[in-house]
């Protein structure tokens, strides 16, 4: 029995010696076959994650709630760039080149999405997806078929969401409503078929005269909403809305900045819902004001009628007094 047990222990030891190195080799090979893609922001990371799903790690640098022009890098961002096989950027981030230089990563491949334009509107998002898909296919030809299939499926999803959003704007009766908005959201608002009567730049770049012009524009006509962009700051828009009586609506142009907006599609659905709720709130408030004005008008009529009756009664009293004295 001891001899048999000894043989079993020897066999077990041999298996461990053979299997464990094999497992480590497989894990090492899997890590070597995994492509690390670093995007500069969450919108590019989301587009990329819908295009390439296997054997890839996708991360992004800039927090979703931060304006790209005001983002301050950190040492952890340098480490992220140092480990990247591929970097996908908008092509105009002022801090990216210094990160690349600091990382020492001279082999990293770059994809710059500098031409597609606005990603807020679905047609713009489609251009980004096509650009990223084509560029990654060139860099990773072994995944080309999968990338193109994933991209087509995602484009179908974008188009379906776009049709849905435009249909609910129509059914909600919001088409043609007059609004003022931050210029980075102008294309999206107009794509939803609202009337942008005035758009403004980042609040820190506005002069005193610019601010007065915006406030005057919001106070004239039938402006139902002032739409801000979260990443650009919202204090100025809140003040304009407060002074004009319009609803203050806040959009985001990067997914992940607000709970429930982790993807591009969730983001544009959220923005559209915020728009409709803001317009409804404005119209409800206007309806309440109209009802109050109507009540005030009725009270004024009643008051004027009472005053007229009182005046007539006073005149008649004077007449009767005069007639009585003459007797």
mmCIF file with all atom_site columns, N, CA and C in Angstrom, residues 305-319:
data_model
loop_
_atom_site.group_PDB
_atom_site.id
_atom_site.type_symbol
_atom_site.label_atom_id
_atom_site.label_alt_id
_atom_site.label_comp_id
_atom_site.label_asym_id
_atom_site.label_entity_id
_atom_site.label_seq_id
_atom_site.pdbx_PDB_ins_code
_atom_site.Cartn_x
_atom_site.Cartn_y
_atom_site.Cartn_z
_atom_site.occupancy
_atom_site.B_iso_or_equiv
_atom_site.pdbx_formal_charge
_atom_site.auth_seq_id
_atom_site.auth_comp_id
_atom_site.auth_asym_id
_atom_site.auth_atom_id
_atom_site.pdbx_PDB_model_num
ATOM 1  N N  . UNK A 1 305 ? -66.052 96.804  -11.052 1.00 0.00 ? 305 UNK A N  1
ATOM 2  C CA . UNK A 1 305 ? -67.520 96.820  -11.030 1.00 0.00 ? 305 UNK A CA 1
ATOM 3  C C  . UNK A 1 305 ? -68.029 97.317  -9.678  1.00 0.00 ? 305 UNK A C  1
ATOM 4  N N  . UNK A 1 306 ? -67.381 96.817  -8.623  1.00 0.00 ? 306 UNK A N  1
ATOM 5  C CA . UNK A 1 306 ? -67.793 97.240  -7.274  1.00 0.00 ? 306 UNK A CA 1
ATOM 6  C C  . UNK A 1 306 ? -67.561 98.729  -7.079  1.00 0.00 ? 306 UNK A C  1
ATOM 7  N N  . UNK A 1 307 ? -66.418 99.215  -7.576  1.00 0.00 ? 307 UNK A N  1
ATOM 8  C CA . UNK A 1 307 ? -66.127 100.639 -7.464  1.00 0.00 ? 307 UNK A CA 1
ATOM 9  C C  . UNK A 1 307 ? -67.135 101.476 -8.244  1.00 0.00 ? 307 UNK A C  1
ATOM 10 N N  . UNK A 1 308 ? -67.499 100.963 -9.442  1.00 0.00 ? 308 UNK A N  1
ATOM 11 C CA . UNK A 1 308 ? -68.477 101.690 -10.263 1.00 0.00 ? 308 UNK A CA 1
ATOM 12 C C  . UNK A 1 308 ? -69.830 101.750 -9.561  1.00 0.00 ? 308 UNK A C  1
ATOM 13 N N  . UNK A 1 309 ? -70.246 100.619 -8.986  1.00 0.00 ? 309 UNK A N  1
ATOM 14 C CA . UNK A 1 309 ? -71.528 100.570 -8.273  1.00 0.00 ? 309 UNK A CA 1
ATOM 15 C C  . UNK A 1 309 ? -71.497 101.507 -7.068  1.00 0.00 ? 309 UNK A C  1
ATOM 16 N N  . UNK A 1 310 ? -70.360 101.457 -6.360  1.00 0.00 ? 310 UNK A N  1
ATOM 17 C CA . UNK A 1 310 ? -70.226 102.330 -5.186  1.00 0.00 ? 310 UNK A CA 1
ATOM 18 C C  . UNK A 1 310 ? -70.288 103.795 -5.602  1.00 0.00 ? 310 UNK A C  1
ATOM 19 N N  . UNK A 1 311 ? -69.644 104.129 -6.734  1.00 0.00 ? 311 UNK A N  1
ATOM 20 C CA . UNK A 1 311 ? -69.646 105.510 -7.208  1.00 0.00 ? 311 UNK A CA 1
ATOM 21 C C  . UNK A 1 311 ? -71.063 105.959 -7.581  1.00 0.00 ? 311 UNK A C  1
ATOM 22 N N  . UNK A 1 312 ? -71.797 105.070 -8.296  1.00 0.00 ? 312 UNK A N  1
ATOM 23 C CA . UNK A 1 312 ? -73.164 105.385 -8.681  1.00 0.00 ? 312 UNK A CA 1
ATOM 24 C C  . UNK A 1 312 ? -74.045 105.568 -7.453  1.00 0.00 ? 312 UNK A C  1
ATOM 25 N N  . UNK A 1 313 ? -73.819 104.700 -6.462  1.00 0.00 ? 313 UNK A N  1
ATOM 26 C CA . UNK A 1 313 ? -74.604 104.797 -5.229  1.00 0.00 ? 313 UNK A CA 1
ATOM 27 C C  . UNK A 1 313 ? -74.317 106.121 -4.523  1.00 0.00 ? 313 UNK A C  1
ATOM 28 N N  . UNK A 1 314 ? -73.028 106.507 -4.561  1.00 0.00 ? 314 UNK A N  1
ATOM 29 C CA . UNK A 1 314 ? -72.658 107.783 -3.936  1.00 0.00 ? 314 UNK A CA 1
ATOM 30 C C  . UNK A 1 314 ? -73.307 108.949 -4.630  1.00 0.00 ? 314 UNK A C  1
ATOM 31 N N  . UNK A 1 315 ? -73.329 108.928 -5.968  1.00 0.00 ? 315 UNK A N  1
ATOM 32 C CA . UNK A 1 315 ? -73.942 110.012 -6.746  1.00 0.00 ? 315 UNK A CA 1
ATOM 33 C C  . UNK A 1 315 ? -75.425 110.103 -6.458  1.00 0.00 ? 315 UNK A C  1
ATOM 34 N N  . UNK A 1 316 ? -76.094 108.944 -6.463  1.00 0.00 ? 316 UNK A N  1
ATOM 35 C CA . UNK A 1 316 ? -77.539 108.920 -6.181  1.00 0.00 ? 316 UNK A CA 1
ATOM 36 C C  . UNK A 1 316 ? -77.834 109.449 -4.794  1.00 0.00 ? 316 UNK A C  1
ATOM 37 N N  . UNK A 1 317 ? -76.952 109.089 -3.871  1.00 0.00 ? 317 UNK A N  1
ATOM 38 C CA . UNK A 1 317 ? -77.149 109.574 -2.488  1.00 0.00 ? 317 UNK A CA 1
ATOM 39 C C  . UNK A 1 317 ? -77.075 111.091 -2.444  1.00 0.00 ? 317 UNK A C  1
ATOM 40 N N  . UNK A 1 318 ? -76.051 111.639 -3.143  1.00 0.00 ? 318 UNK A N  1
ATOM 41 C CA . UNK A 1 318 ? -75.904 113.104 -3.187  1.00 0.00 ? 318 UNK A CA 1
ATOM 42 C C  . UNK A 1 318 ? -77.127 113.768 -3.811  1.00 0.00 ? 318 UNK A C  1
ATOM 43 N N  . UNK A 1 319 ? -77.638 113.158 -4.884  1.00 0.00 ? 319 UNK A N  1
ATOM 44 C CA . UNK A 1 319 ? -78.815 113.704 -5.571  1.00 0.00 ? 319 UNK A CA 1
ATOM 45 C C  . UNK A 1 319 ? -80.015 113.725 -4.626  1.00 0.00 ? 319 UNK A C  1
#
